[in-house]
Coordinates of C-alpha atoms in Angstrom, one line a residue:
X1 CA -1.6 7.0 5.6
X2 CA -2.4 6.9 1.9
X3 CA -4.2 4.8 -0.7
X4 CA -2.3 2.8 -3.3
X5 CA -2.8 0.2 -6.0
X6 CA -0.7 -3.0 -5.9
X7 CA 1.1 -3.2 -9.3
X8 CA 3.6 -6.0 -8.8
X9 CA 5.9 -7.9 -6.5
X10 CA 9.5 -8.1 -5.6
X11 CA 11.5 -11.3 -5.0
X12 CA 14.8 -11.1 -3.1
X13 CA 16.7 -14.3 -2.4
X14 CA 19.5 -12.5 -0.4
X15 CA 18.3 -10.3 2.5
X16 CA 18.7 -9.8 6.2
X17 CA 17.4 -12.6 8.3
X18 CA 14.5 -10.5 9.8
X19 CA 13.1 -10.0 6.2
X20 CA 13.0 -13.7 5.3
X21 CA 9.4 -14.8 4.7
X22 CA 8.1 -11.2 4.2
X23 CA 6.0 -10.6 1.1
X24 CA 7.2 -7.5 -0.8
X25 CA 4.8 -5.7 -3.1
X26 CA 5.2 -2.7 -5.5
X27 CA 2.5 -0.1 -5.0
X28 CA 1.5 3.1 -6.8
X29 CA 0.0 5.8 -4.6
X30 CA -3.5 7.0 -5.6
X31 CA -5.2 10.3 -5.3
X32 CA -8.7 11.7 -6.1
X33 CA -8.9 12.9 -9.7
X34 CA -8.8 16.7 -9.2
X35 CA -10.9 17.4 -12.3
X36 CA -14.1 15.8 -11.4
X37 CA -13.5 14.0 -8.0
X38 CA -15.3 10.9 -9.3
X39 CA -12.4 8.5 -9.4
X40 CA -9.0 7.6 -8.1
X41 CA -5.9 8.0 -10.3
X42 CA -2.3 7.0 -10.0
X43 CA 0.5 9.4 -9.1
X44 CA 3.1 7.8 -11.3
X45 CA 5.4 7.1 -8.3
X46 CA 6.1 3.6 -6.9
X47 CA 7.0 2.2 -3.5
X48 CA 8.0 -1.2 -2.2
X49 CA 6.0 -2.2 0.9
X50 CA 5.8 -5.2 3.2
X51 CA 2.4 -6.8 3.0
X52 CA 0.9 -7.6 6.4
X53 CA -2.7 -8.4 5.2
X54 CA -2.4 -10.8 2.2
X55 CA -3.1 -8.4 -0.5
X56 CA -2.4 -9.0 -4.2
X57 CA -1.8 -7.4 -7.6
X58 CA -4.6 -5.0 -8.7
X59 CA -6.0 -4.4 -5.2
X60 CA -6.4 -1.0 -3.6
X61 CA -4.6 -0.9 -0.2
X62 CA -4.0 1.3 2.7
X63 CA -0.3 2.2 3.3
X64 CA 1.6 3.6 6.3
X65 CA 5.2 5.0 6.0
X66 CA 8.0 5.8 8.4
X67 CA 7.9 4.8 12.0
X68 CA 4.1 4.0 11.6
X69 CA 5.1 1.1 9.4
X70 CA 6.7 -0.6 12.4
X71 CA 3.8 -0.2 14.8
X72 CA 2.2 -3.7 14.1
X73 CA 3.1 -6.9 15.7
X74 CA 4.2 -8.3 12.3
X75 CA 6.5 -5.4 11.5
X76 CA 7.9 -4.0 14.8
X77 CA 11.3 -5.6 14.3
X78 CA 11.7 -5.2 10.6
X79 CA 13.9 -2.6 8.8
X80 CA 11.1 -1.2 6.7
X81 CA 9.8 2.2 5.8
X82 CA 6.4 1.2 4.3
X83 CA 3.8 -1.4 5.1
X84 CA 0.4 -2.4 3.7
X85 CA -2.0 -2.4 6.6
X86 CA -5.4 -2.8 4.9
X87 CA -7.3 -3.8 1.8
X88 CA -9.8 -1.1 0.8
X89 CA -13.4 -1.9 0.0
X90 CA -14.8 1.5 -0.8
X91 CA -13.7 5.2 -0.9
X92 CA -16.3 8.0 -0.6
X93 CA -15.5 11.6 -1.3
X94 CA -18.1 14.4 -0.7
X95 CA -20.8 11.8 -0.5
X96 CA -19.9 10.1 -3.8
X97 CA -18.4 6.6 -4.1
X98 CA -15.1 7.1 -6.1
X99 CA -13.9 3.5 -5.6
X100 CA -15.6 0.1 -4.9
X101 CA -13.8 -3.2 -4.8
X102 CA -14.9 -5.7 -7.5

């Protein structure tokens, strides 16, 4: 699992039947700032994920990849490699809050 920020969405009008109705979002993985460990920062990479929790642009989310992305009822029959499984409220590192949802 990893943290990511939702940065956009993908619209695809032509796709396999099992993917119809699935919300696709672009996410950028996050990591703890190694210099002062007081904030999260983007890695510069992006992924496309199926959203299973109703998240939106700008939110910090929890992502699973690989076979774990197909372990939920909503995703078990989908041809996917990454899924959003949670919206993050807070992140604490070494007793300090490094992220809090607004």
